[in-house]
């Protein structure tokens, strides 16, 4: 906080309420009659604070701190039926609905100033836990989010218009004559807004670029990326900086880094991965313990604070992974070359060396800047087969030796890596170096005790099956198959979780300013909703005075394992959780039952990990305590950076989800009339939302198609009930559905019911519900940590 900002806030901080004229505020800020230059600097600072939503200008040149007014600033979100909400900026505070007609000129995503008014409680939907007692009206747009919009061209007798691809944009966008680049009807284009929406929600724009027609290769992903504002190209200055980076190590740097190049260290990734940012090793210790090494690419060596590279990486904050391509956070020179831990090449790393006792507890942690030389580039497929002692050919995969597509894709020199055993060896191929397979088995043993430790402390793990999209040459989906997770995935996951916890514990113990990954407990409303749905199915949620422990949710998942409702129960439990996010506060990770947690292991693709690397390397080279003044200033910057990184993560997830959903839609839209097994994921007055169990795609069964009788919607019970026969369709029911319609404009699927399978509902709960499952049922994967 600048000195001027501090003086302004002190002047506006009252014992009671205070609104000050500019002429009264200036002398309080400066302590004397302000000069013209001082008045100009004060106005500039007030404008900046108003844009941030911290100061409100009311009735001309009168100012007040927003906290002492009936105004609130925040991001506007447009949701279903084009209803606006002001997103809360504080934990535990509900979003504020915008009154009908109260959007003014704002669009979804704009940072706005909203005037609040209290809404009287009436009706059953008022006064529920989590409802806002206020309603808002947008009075000013502080920051416009959108300068461009992507959509389709359409023409009427009134002229040329854009139909936005983003349904949350509820404005009519007219393209004046001569500004359309002669774009043909129905083609996707990107436009620049010439005017913002007026009070009638009408705006003007000009076409910047013609993208292409739906169905052409790559158009779908390009449209989604532009909709979400994800940059596809790097600025020239950023590319120049990345190309100038060097992998050559000086004698001084070699002496300063721990040299691990002779140790048995490997990477394990997917078959198509190119950015290898983590490598592992393990050795057994007497007494049943282990020493494990987690070596992470030293991105902070190449991406220096204040550089153009750093600014661009911060702006992106994360890589984005679409079905047919990745949009990286860092240029390829770094992400796939200098920072990628490729085999047989010296690479700079930051290492966490952890000593684990026989109970899976980390009893010692050492951190250093290091140098490694990966001995093998291995894949999850082959390592998983090795650890499970089953050759790939017996697991429904390609038979034969573990080679380029299995134990390791071809190395940079074109050599194929295979395991040195009679089962895997093939004459003429380069074997994995001696010691790799014994090390992998040791690492697997270490991972099992780490997983057991997490299980016993109550960690909540999701191992939800997802869909893998198999693409053809043009980028279209040719098949959707169940995602495969094996013991190799779980091994890497346990090593990464252990190192993330150890780094967070170390940084917090010093303490030094850092960015943490936090996950807060679910709120009361979510738990109540979950109880309402699951208790009729025979599942009980046990609460204590401290709330619901994550182990209780794990018991629900374990109890549903192998049952028809397994996926449904897991989805519900996941939806009940709050979103994990980034924070300058180390307040723990609820789902992991971990008091300390951060992201350390993926600095190539996540900016928060890069921030953690900088904090860690500063801490291990400069052990002097951070002064209170520096700590406070750094924490303020970290608070803003954490909010930005959390928002960018949500943006990336939204874009990835939408691109995959579009490709699934195109694949399924050709199957009109086909029947599928699904479960009811939500119940609404207008029908049943269902999820196809085979493809994990969703759609709607409109109530208008349920013509056998009249159905009444019961919001409290999450069900539709027939008024004549009492037939019930409720959340979690397994149904057969037939695909009846595919809406290509909205990319939505509609289904008709074929029959109701045996209901999951139980008239009476058996006993007291599920009990916590034993360790043999546990050890599942967490969702995105």
XYZ file of C-alpha atoms in Angstrom:
785
model
C 0.000 0.000 0.000
C 1.423 3.377 -1.014
C 1.731 6.196 1.502
C -0.875 8.233 -0.396
C -3.345 5.315 -0.428
C -2.835 4.818 3.287
C -3.473 8.505 4.047
C -6.651 8.482 1.928
C -8.020 5.460 3.750
C -7.129 6.918 7.134
C -8.948 10.144 6.225
C -12.025 8.210 5.090
C -12.045 5.818 8.051
C -14.625 7.198 10.467
C -15.734 6.454 13.938
C -19.176 6.584 12.435
C -20.111 7.008 8.786
C -18.269 9.616 6.722
C -18.575 10.957 3.198
C -16.092 13.717 2.327
C -16.039 16.322 -0.406
C -12.819 16.418 -2.373
C -12.150 19.897 -1.039
C -12.393 18.558 2.530
C -10.483 15.373 1.843
C -7.387 16.977 0.279
C -6.219 18.926 3.374
C -6.803 15.863 5.580
C -4.630 13.761 3.285
C -1.764 16.245 2.897
C -2.017 18.074 6.220
C -2.152 21.443 4.479
C -3.875 23.225 1.612
C -3.073 21.047 -1.369
C -1.220 22.396 -4.383
C -2.512 21.839 -7.902
C -0.029 19.007 -8.396
C -1.054 17.362 -5.136
C -4.726 17.651 -6.080
C -4.015 15.989 -9.438
C -2.128 13.116 -7.805
C -4.957 12.724 -5.266
C -7.585 12.544 -8.026
C -5.515 9.932 -9.894
C -5.211 7.802 -6.750
C -8.939 8.150 -5.984
C -9.743 7.067 -9.544
C -7.485 4.034 -9.121
C -9.076 3.071 -5.808
C -12.536 3.509 -7.329
C -11.575 1.167 -10.173
C -10.442 -1.391 -7.583
C -13.795 -1.097 -5.830
C -12.306 0.232 -2.578
C -13.565 3.839 -2.754
C -16.965 5.058 -3.950
C -17.650 8.434 -5.526
C -21.144 9.628 -4.625
C -23.051 12.779 -5.549
C -20.381 14.516 -7.572
C -16.969 14.852 -5.921
C -17.821 13.193 -2.628
C -15.948 10.079 -1.577
C -16.375 7.262 0.926
C -14.774 3.910 1.628
C -17.044 1.309 0.082
C -17.307 -0.652 3.334
C -19.231 2.234 4.923
C -21.800 2.476 2.128
C -24.645 0.425 0.687
C -22.515 -0.290 -2.388
C -20.503 -3.367 -3.247
C -17.964 -3.975 -6.010
C -17.262 -7.256 -7.708
C -17.423 -9.358 -10.844
C -20.747 -9.758 -12.620
C -21.720 -13.308 -13.601
C -24.629 -14.120 -15.896
C -26.131 -17.527 -15.145
C -29.067 -19.623 -16.350
C -31.984 -17.699 -17.812
C -29.618 -14.721 -18.079
C -29.888 -13.842 -14.421
C -27.105 -11.647 -13.090
C -25.178 -12.160 -9.857
C -22.482 -10.129 -8.137
C -19.838 -12.659 -7.142
C -18.766 -12.514 -3.522
C -15.184 -11.464 -2.793
C -15.189 -12.889 0.733
C -15.260 -16.479 1.953
C -18.610 -17.521 3.369
C -20.511 -14.567 1.888
C -23.204 -15.472 -0.682
C -23.401 -13.980 -4.162
C -25.850 -11.087 -4.576
C -28.597 -11.478 -7.222
C -29.106 -8.536 -9.568
C -32.661 -7.218 -9.771
C -34.551 -7.701 -13.011
C -33.577 -4.885 -15.357
C -30.689 -3.931 -13.091
C -27.760 -4.860 -15.359
C -27.474 -1.385 -16.899
C -24.757 -1.595 -19.602
C -22.718 -4.369 -17.948
C -21.776 -7.661 -19.558
C -20.806 -10.955 -17.974
C -17.354 -10.734 -16.416
C -17.314 -6.946 -15.992
C -16.100 -5.547 -12.675
C -19.026 -3.444 -11.498
C -20.299 -1.233 -8.712
C -23.654 -2.400 -7.371
C -26.094 -0.596 -5.104
C -27.600 -2.973 -2.552
C -31.101 -3.027 -1.169
C -32.434 -5.419 1.420
C -35.034 -7.888 0.146
C -37.897 -8.901 2.457
C -38.021 -12.617 3.241
C -41.054 -14.290 1.804
C -41.845 -17.666 0.344
C -40.035 -20.981 0.830
C -36.970 -19.917 -1.183
C -36.217 -16.976 1.097
C -34.152 -17.274 4.215
C -32.370 -20.482 3.329
C -28.820 -20.972 4.546
C -26.515 -19.304 2.022
C -29.100 -16.949 0.469
C -28.142 -13.290 0.250
C -30.505 -10.933 2.115
C -29.734 -8.306 -0.533
C -30.566 -7.585 -4.143
C -28.423 -5.354 -6.320
C -28.551 -2.888 -9.193
C -25.504 -2.108 -11.337
C -24.784 1.626 -11.126
C -21.368 1.708 -12.812
C -19.029 -0.519 -14.786
C -15.595 -0.075 -13.224
C -13.585 -2.340 -15.545
C -14.756 -3.798 -18.854
C -13.709 -7.417 -19.309
C -14.427 -7.778 -22.997
C -12.993 -5.915 -25.925
C -13.732 -8.722 -28.370
C -16.524 -11.280 -28.799
C -16.608 -14.491 -30.833
C -19.744 -15.744 -32.558
C -21.554 -16.461 -35.798
C -22.611 -13.996 -38.474
C -26.312 -13.781 -39.291
C -28.261 -11.345 -41.425
C -31.795 -9.992 -41.398
C -33.627 -7.229 -43.225
C -32.338 -4.902 -40.493
C -28.666 -5.601 -41.205
C -25.744 -7.798 -40.157
C -25.485 -9.129 -36.605
C -23.343 -11.369 -34.454
C -24.829 -14.245 -32.505
C -22.381 -14.593 -29.579
C -21.017 -18.061 -28.962
C -21.104 -17.258 -25.239
C -24.749 -17.474 -24.187
C -23.978 -15.261 -21.186
C -23.617 -12.266 -23.516
C -27.197 -11.030 -23.657
C -26.641 -7.979 -25.885
C -27.687 -7.494 -29.510
C -24.459 -6.894 -31.449
C -24.898 -5.064 -34.754
C -22.128 -4.921 -37.369
C -22.347 -1.682 -39.402
C -22.005 -1.737 -43.179
C -18.457 -2.221 -44.435
C -17.246 -3.590 -41.093
C -17.955 -7.319 -41.676
C -14.938 -8.309 -43.873
C -17.562 -9.787 -46.269
C -17.961 -12.694 -43.853
C -20.462 -15.255 -45.146
C -23.585 -16.236 -43.237
C -23.118 -18.618 -40.299
C -19.315 -18.413 -40.219
C -17.528 -17.986 -36.891
C -15.783 -14.624 -36.515
C -14.131 -12.557 -33.831
C -15.344 -8.960 -33.509
C -14.125 -5.893 -31.647
C -16.760 -3.963 -29.747
C -17.049 -0.417 -31.062
C -19.618 0.526 -28.431
C -20.666 -1.112 -25.202
C -24.316 -2.126 -24.713
C -26.671 0.766 -24.124
C -29.708 0.739 -21.869
C -31.540 -1.287 -24.536
C -28.711 -3.888 -24.532
C -27.634 -2.940 -28.068
C -23.959 -2.655 -29.108
C -21.905 -2.203 -32.286
C -18.848 -4.128 -33.447
C -16.502 -4.710 -36.380
C -15.179 -8.067 -37.603
C -11.484 -8.569 -36.841
C -10.986 -12.088 -38.190
C -12.906 -14.859 -39.899
C -12.290 -18.105 -37.975
C -14.158 -20.696 -40.052
C -17.275 -22.811 -40.223
C -18.327 -25.340 -37.619
C -16.971 -28.774 -38.499
C -13.775 -27.493 -40.079
C -10.626 -28.831 -38.355
C -9.646 -26.861 -35.275
C -12.473 -24.327 -35.433
C -14.191 -25.620 -32.297
C -11.126 -25.282 -30.059
C -10.190 -21.927 -31.597
C -13.671 -20.578 -30.869
C -13.622 -21.848 -27.281
C -10.161 -20.397 -26.623
C -11.242 -16.982 -27.912
C -14.475 -17.076 -25.941
C -12.555 -17.611 -22.694
C -9.923 -15.026 -23.606
C -7.047 -17.508 -23.666
C -4.039 -16.159 -25.596
C -2.779 -18.423 -28.350
C 0.406 -16.571 -29.349
C 3.359 -15.231 -27.377
C 4.507 -11.604 -27.806
C 7.749 -11.168 -29.750
C 9.644 -9.864 -26.724
C 8.699 -12.982 -24.751
C 9.866 -15.262 -27.552
C 13.158 -13.360 -27.827
C 13.809 -13.768 -24.109
C 13.040 -17.486 -24.211
C 15.274 -18.067 -27.251
C 18.121 -16.229 -25.524
C 17.974 -18.592 -22.517
C 20.884 -20.988 -22.200
C 21.278 -24.411 -20.668
C 25.048 -24.020 -20.237
C 26.203 -24.210 -16.614
C 29.108 -22.166 -15.345
C 31.660 -23.571 -12.898
C 30.243 -21.333 -10.181
C 26.722 -22.657 -10.736
C 27.931 -26.262 -10.797
C 29.609 -25.698 -7.452
C 26.486 -24.100 -5.995
C 24.107 -26.893 -7.001
C 23.839 -30.359 -5.486
C 24.948 -32.834 -8.135
C 22.561 -35.805 -8.444
C 23.495 -36.794 -12.010
C 24.806 -40.232 -10.996
C 21.641 -41.225 -9.134
C 18.896 -43.462 -10.512
C 16.324 -40.797 -11.390
C 13.517 -41.163 -13.964
C 10.457 -39.354 -15.284
C 7.046 -41.016 -15.624
C 4.465 -39.303 -17.862
C 1.832 -39.960 -20.481
C 2.750 -41.307 -23.915
C 2.269 -37.960 -25.666
C 3.738 -35.688 -22.972
C 6.630 -33.408 -23.888
C 6.989 -31.160 -20.846
C 8.548 -33.374 -18.175
C 8.670 -31.158 -15.085
C 9.071 -33.812 -12.371
C 11.420 -36.746 -11.816
C 11.641 -39.196 -8.925
C 13.951 -41.593 -7.108
C 13.649 -43.771 -4.006
C 15.776 -45.945 -1.751
C 14.845 -48.200 1.129
C 16.159 -47.499 4.637
C 16.718 -49.871 7.542
C 13.632 -50.254 9.709
C 11.078 -50.057 6.926
C 11.477 -46.401 6.005
C 12.434 -44.755 2.717
C 14.297 -41.783 1.341
C 12.535 -40.347 -1.686
C 13.664 -37.634 -4.053
C 11.306 -35.384 -5.988
C 13.170 -33.263 -8.530
C 11.296 -30.425 -10.198
C 12.411 -28.338 -13.174
C 14.060 -25.121 -11.966
C 11.872 -22.776 -13.993
C 12.715 -19.873 -11.681
C 16.287 -19.919 -13.039
C 14.994 -19.013 -16.510
C 11.911 -16.921 -15.708
C 13.199 -13.983 -13.711
C 10.984 -11.543 -11.856
C 10.369 -8.352 -13.816
C 11.072 -9.914 -17.213
C 8.660 -10.010 -20.141
C 8.641 -13.809 -19.754
C 7.513 -13.456 -16.157
C 4.788 -10.944 -16.990
C 3.366 -13.211 -19.710
C 3.556 -16.311 -17.496
C 1.740 -14.455 -14.723
C -0.944 -13.229 -17.113
C -1.596 -16.776 -18.358
C -0.980 -18.365 -14.913
C -1.556 -21.883 -16.246
C -1.259 -24.041 -19.328
C -4.538 -25.033 -20.963
C -5.077 -28.567 -22.244
C -7.610 -29.030 -25.030
C -8.455 -32.424 -26.569
C -6.292 -31.770 -29.627
C -3.660 -29.319 -28.400
C -2.066 -27.609 -25.423
C -1.678 -23.864 -24.982
C 1.373 -23.593 -22.730
C 2.118 -21.049 -20.022
C 5.722 -20.808 -21.230
C 7.153 -20.739 -24.769
C 8.214 -24.076 -26.223
C 11.916 -23.237 -25.919
C 11.460 -23.513 -22.146
C 8.454 -25.804 -21.653
C 9.549 -28.571 -24.034
C 13.306 -27.980 -24.082
C 15.411 -26.292 -21.389
C 12.992 -26.928 -18.507
C 11.859 -30.370 -19.642
C 13.690 -33.148 -17.772
C 14.534 -35.142 -20.879
C 16.592 -38.336 -20.577
C 20.373 -38.277 -20.829
C 20.543 -34.470 -20.599
C 21.784 -32.352 -17.687
C 18.935 -30.324 -16.239
C 18.611 -27.711 -13.504
C 16.140 -28.726 -10.804
C 14.864 -27.845 -7.354
C 14.865 -30.999 -5.222
C 12.959 -32.163 -2.182
C 14.670 -35.067 -0.415
C 12.277 -36.588 2.111
C 12.949 -39.229 4.743
C 9.816 -41.317 5.361
C 9.441 -43.614 8.336
C 7.634 -46.954 8.284
C 4.338 -45.211 9.144
C 4.573 -42.947 6.087
C 5.410 -39.833 8.102
C 7.980 -37.358 6.789
C 10.576 -37.172 9.564
C 13.111 -35.078 7.681
C 12.975 -32.823 4.631
C 15.882 -31.228 2.785
C 15.589 -28.807 -0.109
C 18.227 -27.621 -2.573
C 18.914 -26.358 -6.037
C 20.338 -29.293 -7.929
C 21.448 -30.844 -11.179
C 20.044 -34.147 -12.468
C 20.360 -36.363 -15.516
C 17.236 -38.450 -16.016
C 18.126 -42.053 -16.837
C 14.844 -42.902 -18.545
C 11.665 -41.342 -19.894
C 9.015 -43.817 -18.767
C 5.257 -43.922 -19.277
C 2.379 -44.597 -16.921
C 1.190 -47.469 -19.104
C 4.318 -49.583 -18.861
C 5.324 -48.665 -15.324
C 1.793 -49.486 -14.209
C 1.989 -52.859 -15.952
C 5.353 -53.520 -14.316
C 4.141 -52.594 -10.826
C 0.982 -54.619 -11.235
C 3.113 -57.479 -12.610
C 0.956 -57.823 -15.696
C 2.380 -57.382 -19.210
C 0.597 -54.744 -21.313
C -0.609 -57.362 -23.780
C -2.768 -58.956 -21.072
C -4.415 -55.646 -20.097
C -6.267 -54.987 -23.333
C -3.377 -52.886 -24.689
C -0.794 -53.467 -27.373
C 0.914 -56.813 -26.924
C 4.615 -57.269 -27.338
C 7.619 -55.659 -25.688
C 7.381 -52.504 -23.657
C 8.885 -50.075 -26.124
C 8.275 -46.615 -27.557
C 4.586 -46.632 -26.739
C 4.986 -48.194 -23.349
C 7.974 -48.273 -20.997
C 9.257 -45.136 -22.618
C 8.559 -43.253 -25.788
C 11.545 -42.886 -28.047
C 14.260 -40.759 -26.525
C 15.471 -37.613 -28.238
C 18.117 -39.706 -30.039
C 15.479 -42.116 -31.343
C 16.438 -44.939 -28.979
C 13.678 -47.086 -27.568
C 13.603 -47.739 -23.847
C 12.491 -51.115 -22.596
C 12.690 -52.970 -19.306
C 15.639 -55.400 -18.953
C 13.705 -58.578 -18.224
C 12.820 -61.638 -20.351
C 9.203 -60.484 -20.404
C 9.947 -57.064 -21.872
C 13.330 -57.300 -23.578
C 13.637 -57.296 -27.331
C 16.864 -57.925 -29.164
C 18.401 -54.788 -30.619
C 16.596 -52.331 -28.327
C 18.290 -50.235 -25.671
C 17.382 -51.436 -22.209
C 16.483 -49.211 -19.316
C 19.672 -48.616 -17.297
C 20.446 -51.026 -14.512
C 18.820 -50.135 -11.240
C 15.730 -48.452 -12.702
C 13.316 -51.341 -12.181
C 14.462 -52.083 -8.593
C 14.158 -48.354 -7.869
C 10.617 -48.318 -9.271
C 9.624 -51.198 -7.019
C 11.126 -49.381 -4.032
C 9.267 -46.208 -5.010
C 6.054 -48.218 -5.265
C 6.545 -49.566 -1.746
C 7.143 -46.032 -0.469
C 4.020 -44.787 -2.252
C 1.909 -47.489 -0.614
C 2.882 -46.470 2.912
C 2.360 -42.790 2.032
C -1.117 -43.635 0.794
C -1.829 -45.695 3.901
C -0.760 -42.774 6.089
C -3.105 -40.390 4.244
C -5.937 -42.880 4.523
C -5.491 -43.231 8.261
C -5.445 -39.495 8.879
C -8.732 -39.127 6.991
C -7.755 -37.856 3.547
C -10.594 -37.706 1.036
C -9.709 -39.248 -2.326
C -11.712 -39.317 -5.536
C -10.959 -41.869 -8.213
C -13.772 -40.896 -10.544
C -13.510 -42.515 -13.971
C -13.485 -39.957 -16.752
C -13.730 -40.141 -20.492
C -10.761 -40.131 -22.846
C -11.545 -38.695 -26.270
C -9.868 -40.573 -29.118
C -9.411 -38.161 -32.014
C -9.049 -38.817 -35.723
C -6.725 -37.009 -38.117
C -9.085 -34.042 -38.497
C -9.594 -33.625 -34.759
C -13.036 -35.243 -34.634
C -13.849 -37.770 -31.937
C -13.788 -41.318 -33.286
C -14.288 -43.032 -29.910
C -14.861 -42.241 -26.245
C -13.238 -44.676 -23.848
C -12.926 -44.931 -20.098
C -9.849 -43.222 -18.708
C -7.300 -45.668 -17.308
C -5.580 -44.983 -13.990
C -3.066 -47.431 -12.667
C -0.500 -47.832 -9.888
C 2.023 -45.687 -11.741
C -0.360 -42.721 -11.622
C -0.886 -43.294 -7.908
C 2.853 -43.616 -7.260
C 3.581 -40.225 -8.847
C 0.587 -38.703 -7.099
C 1.784 -39.808 -3.649
C 5.300 -38.483 -4.257
C 3.945 -35.141 -5.468
C 1.526 -34.821 -2.532
C 4.286 -35.606 -0.030
C 6.647 -33.022 -1.500
C 3.925 -30.373 -1.738
C 3.132 -30.852 1.956
C 6.789 -30.829 2.976
C 7.539 -27.599 1.114
C 4.470 -25.879 2.565
C 5.364 -26.997 6.094
C 8.912 -25.684 5.658
C 7.864 -22.285 4.270
C 5.249 -21.761 6.969
C 7.682 -22.738 9.729
C 10.226 -20.025 8.854
C 7.937 -18.144 8.050
C 8.389 -16.556 4.615
C 5.754 -15.041 2.312
C 4.497 -17.721 -0.077
C 1.442 -18.885 -1.988
C -0.445 -21.881 -0.614
C -3.053 -24.232 -2.031
C -6.008 -24.141 0.340
C -9.257 -26.064 0.528
C -11.883 -25.025 3.048
C -14.539 -27.294 4.621
C -17.947 -27.431 2.903
C -20.571 -25.033 4.177
C -23.693 -26.049 6.059
C -25.997 -25.576 3.090
C -24.081 -28.019 0.919
C -24.016 -30.634 3.655
C -27.751 -30.256 4.245
C -28.465 -30.673 0.528
C -26.241 -33.758 0.419
C -28.001 -35.272 3.426
C -31.397 -34.641 1.831
C -30.419 -36.595 -1.273
C -28.340 -39.430 0.202
C -30.210 -40.375 3.363
C -33.208 -41.823 1.445
C -30.655 -44.006 -0.373
C -29.397 -45.426 2.909
C -26.329 -43.223 3.381
C -25.780 -41.269 6.567
C -23.573 -38.242 7.169
C -22.264 -38.093 10.703
C -21.558 -34.595 12.025
C -19.613 -33.508 15.086
C -19.356 -30.156 16.818
C -16.477 -29.393 14.442
C -18.520 -30.199 11.350
C -18.043 -33.121 8.974
C -14.599 -34.697 8.787
C -13.319 -35.612 5.303
C -13.172 -39.265 6.417
C -16.985 -39.242 6.606
C -17.212 -38.307 2.941
C -14.658 -40.987 2.113
C -16.829 -43.539 3.909
C -19.749 -42.561 1.671
C -17.643 -43.100 -1.443
C -16.326 -46.416 -0.158
C -19.820 -47.623 0.721
C -21.059 -46.868 -2.808
C -18.142 -48.624 -4.494
C -19.296 -51.295 -6.920
C -22.966 -50.294 -6.648
C -25.126 -48.812 -9.438
C -25.053 -45.437 -7.715
C -21.244 -45.313 -7.305
C -20.640 -42.579 -9.868
C -23.675 -40.602 -8.727
C -22.657 -40.651 -5.048
C -19.072 -39.691 -5.876
C -20.280 -36.824 -8.055
C -22.570 -35.557 -5.295
C -19.817 -35.689 -2.685
C -17.470 -33.836 -5.035
C -20.076 -31.160 -5.769
C -20.613 -30.645 -2.045
C -16.978 -29.611 -1.600
C -15.720 -26.082 -1.936
C -13.331 -25.197 -4.716
C -9.659 -25.415 -3.831
C -7.880 -22.137 -4.505
C -4.679 -20.191 -3.927
C -4.023 -17.954 -0.942
C -1.232 -16.169 0.877
C -2.615 -17.787 4.046
C -1.609 -21.334 4.939
C -4.942 -22.533 6.286
C -4.691 -26.167 5.246
C -6.284 -28.498 2.738
C -9.547 -29.967 4.060
C -9.885 -32.838 1.596
C -6.304 -33.970 2.125
C -6.628 -33.554 5.901
C -3.344 -31.666 5.566
C -2.576 -28.604 7.738
C 0.112 -27.494 5.244
C -0.168 -27.639 1.484
C 1.098 -25.793 -1.589
C 1.760 -26.436 -5.269
C 5.454 -27.068 -5.886
C 5.658 -29.788 -8.526
C 4.540 -28.201 -11.837
C 6.206 -24.813 -12.432
C 6.275 -25.360 -16.198
C 2.496 -25.233 -16.340
C 1.364 -23.422 -13.148
C 2.485 -19.969 -12.053
C 1.732 -20.588 -8.332
C 4.395 -23.322 -8.377
C 6.878 -20.798 -9.778
C 6.051 -18.410 -6.904
C 6.631 -21.255 -4.430
C 9.980 -22.088 -6.082
C 11.108 -18.495 -5.699
C 10.086 -18.431 -2.046
C 11.799 -21.781 -1.397
C 15.067 -20.976 -3.162
C 15.274 -17.607 -1.401
C 14.684 -19.344 1.917
C 17.408 -21.960 1.420
C 20.008 -19.432 0.215
C 19.149 -16.535 2.556
C 18.140 -17.801 5.980
C 17.703 -14.349 7.490
C 14.186 -13.680 8.823
C 11.906 -11.472 6.729
C 11.142 -8.131 8.355
C 7.541 -7.408 9.334
C 7.347 -4.565 6.821
C 8.610 -6.713 3.924
C 6.388 -9.604 4.977
C 3.265 -7.410 4.992
C 4.093 -5.856 1.620
C 4.817 -9.260 0.066
C 1.617 -10.719 1.476
C -0.445 -7.921 -0.060
C 1.051 -8.708 -3.465
C 0.525 -12.425 -2.896
C -3.111 -11.866 -2.001
C -3.751 -10.217 -5.356
C -1.635 -12.776 -7.203
C -3.533 -15.624 -5.531
C -6.871 -14.208 -6.642
C -5.549 -13.821 -10.184
C -4.138 -17.352 -10.327
C -7.348 -18.846 -8.920
C -9.371 -16.989 -11.547
C -7.062 -18.115 -14.342
C -7.329 -21.706 -13.128
C -11.130 -21.479 -13.277
C -10.885 -19.974 -16.754
C -8.679 -22.808 -17.988
C -10.922 -25.478 -16.469
C -14.004 -23.881 -18.003
C -12.409 -23.741 -21.453
C -11.111 -27.325 -21.247
C -14.505 -28.576 -20.100
C -16.365 -26.723 -22.854
C -14.038 -27.874 -25.634
C -14.378 -31.506 -24.539
C -18.158 -31.171 -24.224
C -18.408 -29.742 -27.745
C -16.454 -32.654 -29.200
C -18.611 -35.119 -27.247
C -21.710 -33.377 -28.571
C -20.577 -33.699 -32.195
C -19.776 -37.378 -31.642
C -23.145 -38.161 -30.040
C -25.274 -35.928 -32.289
C -24.875 -38.514 -35.050
C -26.535 -41.163 -32.874
C -30.140 -39.926 -32.845
C -32.378 -42.840 -31.884
C -29.675 -44.746 -29.991
C -30.367 -45.864 -26.429
C -28.061 -45.309 -23.440
C -27.961 -46.020 -19.733
C -27.850 -42.855 -17.624
C -28.439 -41.596 -14.127
C -30.458 -38.588 -13.042
C -27.985 -35.881 -11.994
C -30.488 -33.075 -11.304
C -34.227 -32.564 -11.201
C -35.892 -29.341 -12.358
C -39.486 -28.203 -12.937
C -38.905 -28.594 -16.679
C -37.383 -32.085 -16.653
C -34.572 -34.427 -15.663
C -30.901 -33.793 -16.278
C -29.111 -37.060 -16.987
C -25.502 -38.207 -17.379
C -24.673 -41.030 -19.796
C -22.738 -43.636 -17.846
C -20.687 -44.786 -20.830
C -19.608 -41.386 -22.168
C -19.953 -39.064 -19.144
C -21.932 -36.678 -21.331
C -25.046 -34.927 -20.064
C -28.388 -33.883 -21.459
C -32.018 -33.170 -20.612
C -35.178 -35.258 -20.566
C -37.818 -32.514 -21.038
C -40.873 -32.967 -18.862
C -42.969 -32.382 -21.992
C -41.772 -35.753 -23.311
C -42.925 -37.544 -20.141
C -46.441 -37.827 -21.468
C -47.672 -40.864 -19.553
C -49.097 -38.566 -16.862
C -48.777 -35.162 -15.173
C -45.694 -34.763 -12.960
C -45.321 -32.407 -10.017
C -41.893 -30.998 -9.088
C -40.854 -31.424 -5.450
C -37.846 -29.171 -4.849
C -37.184 -30.395 -1.308
C -37.089 -34.069 -2.307
C -35.371 -33.465 -5.673
C -37.976 -35.452 -7.556
C -40.823 -35.441 -10.059
C -43.926 -37.247 -8.807
C -46.801 -38.453 -10.963
C -50.107 -37.096 -9.659
C -52.123 -40.142 -10.770
C -49.944 -43.185 -10.176
C -47.424 -41.747 -7.749
C -44.581 -42.772 -10.068
C -41.389 -41.018 -8.962
C -38.281 -39.930 -10.807
C -35.664 -38.608 -8.424
C -32.027 -37.691 -8.146
C -29.827 -40.753 -8.601
C -32.310 -42.971 -10.437
C -30.766 -45.107 -13.188
C -32.750 -44.822 -16.412
C -32.591 -45.948 -20.020
C -32.870 -43.034 -22.419
C -33.073 -42.568 -26.170
C -31.369 -39.639 -27.873
C -34.170 -37.664 -29.523
C -32.719 -34.288 -30.490
C -29.367 -32.494 -30.833
C -29.450 -28.684 -30.757
C -26.405 -27.542 -32.762
C -26.803 -23.886 -31.816
C -26.769 -24.539 -28.064
C -24.787 -27.795 -28.328
C -27.237 -29.597 -26.056
C -28.723 -33.086 -26.189
C -32.319 -34.041 -25.453
C -33.420 -37.527 -24.496
C -36.654 -39.435 -23.994
C -37.141 -41.994 -21.240
C -37.228 -45.611 -22.303
C -37.749 -47.154 -18.882
C -37.009 -46.737 -15.219
C -34.533 -49.256 -13.865
C -34.850 -50.516 -10.274
C -34.829 -47.387 -8.136
C -31.945 -46.640 -5.810
C -34.420 -45.380 -3.224
C -34.964 -47.306 -0.021
C -38.113 -46.945 2.051
C -36.152 -47.306 5.280
C -32.494 -46.761 6.042
C -30.744 -50.007 6.873
C -29.246 -49.515 10.310
C -27.237 -46.352 10.733
C -25.812 -46.106 7.246
C -22.352 -46.912 5.945
C -19.323 -47.274 8.109
C -15.819 -46.253 7.271
C -14.263 -48.790 4.955
C -11.011 -50.533 5.770
C -7.667 -49.561 4.267
C -8.005 -52.128 1.492
C -10.895 -50.066 0.085
C -9.023 -46.793 0.173
C -6.111 -45.099 -1.499
C -7.943 -43.375 -4.292
C -6.974 -40.381 -6.323
C -7.848 -36.861 -5.261
C -9.400 -34.492 -7.726
C -7.358 -31.513 -8.822
C -5.384 -30.576 -5.732
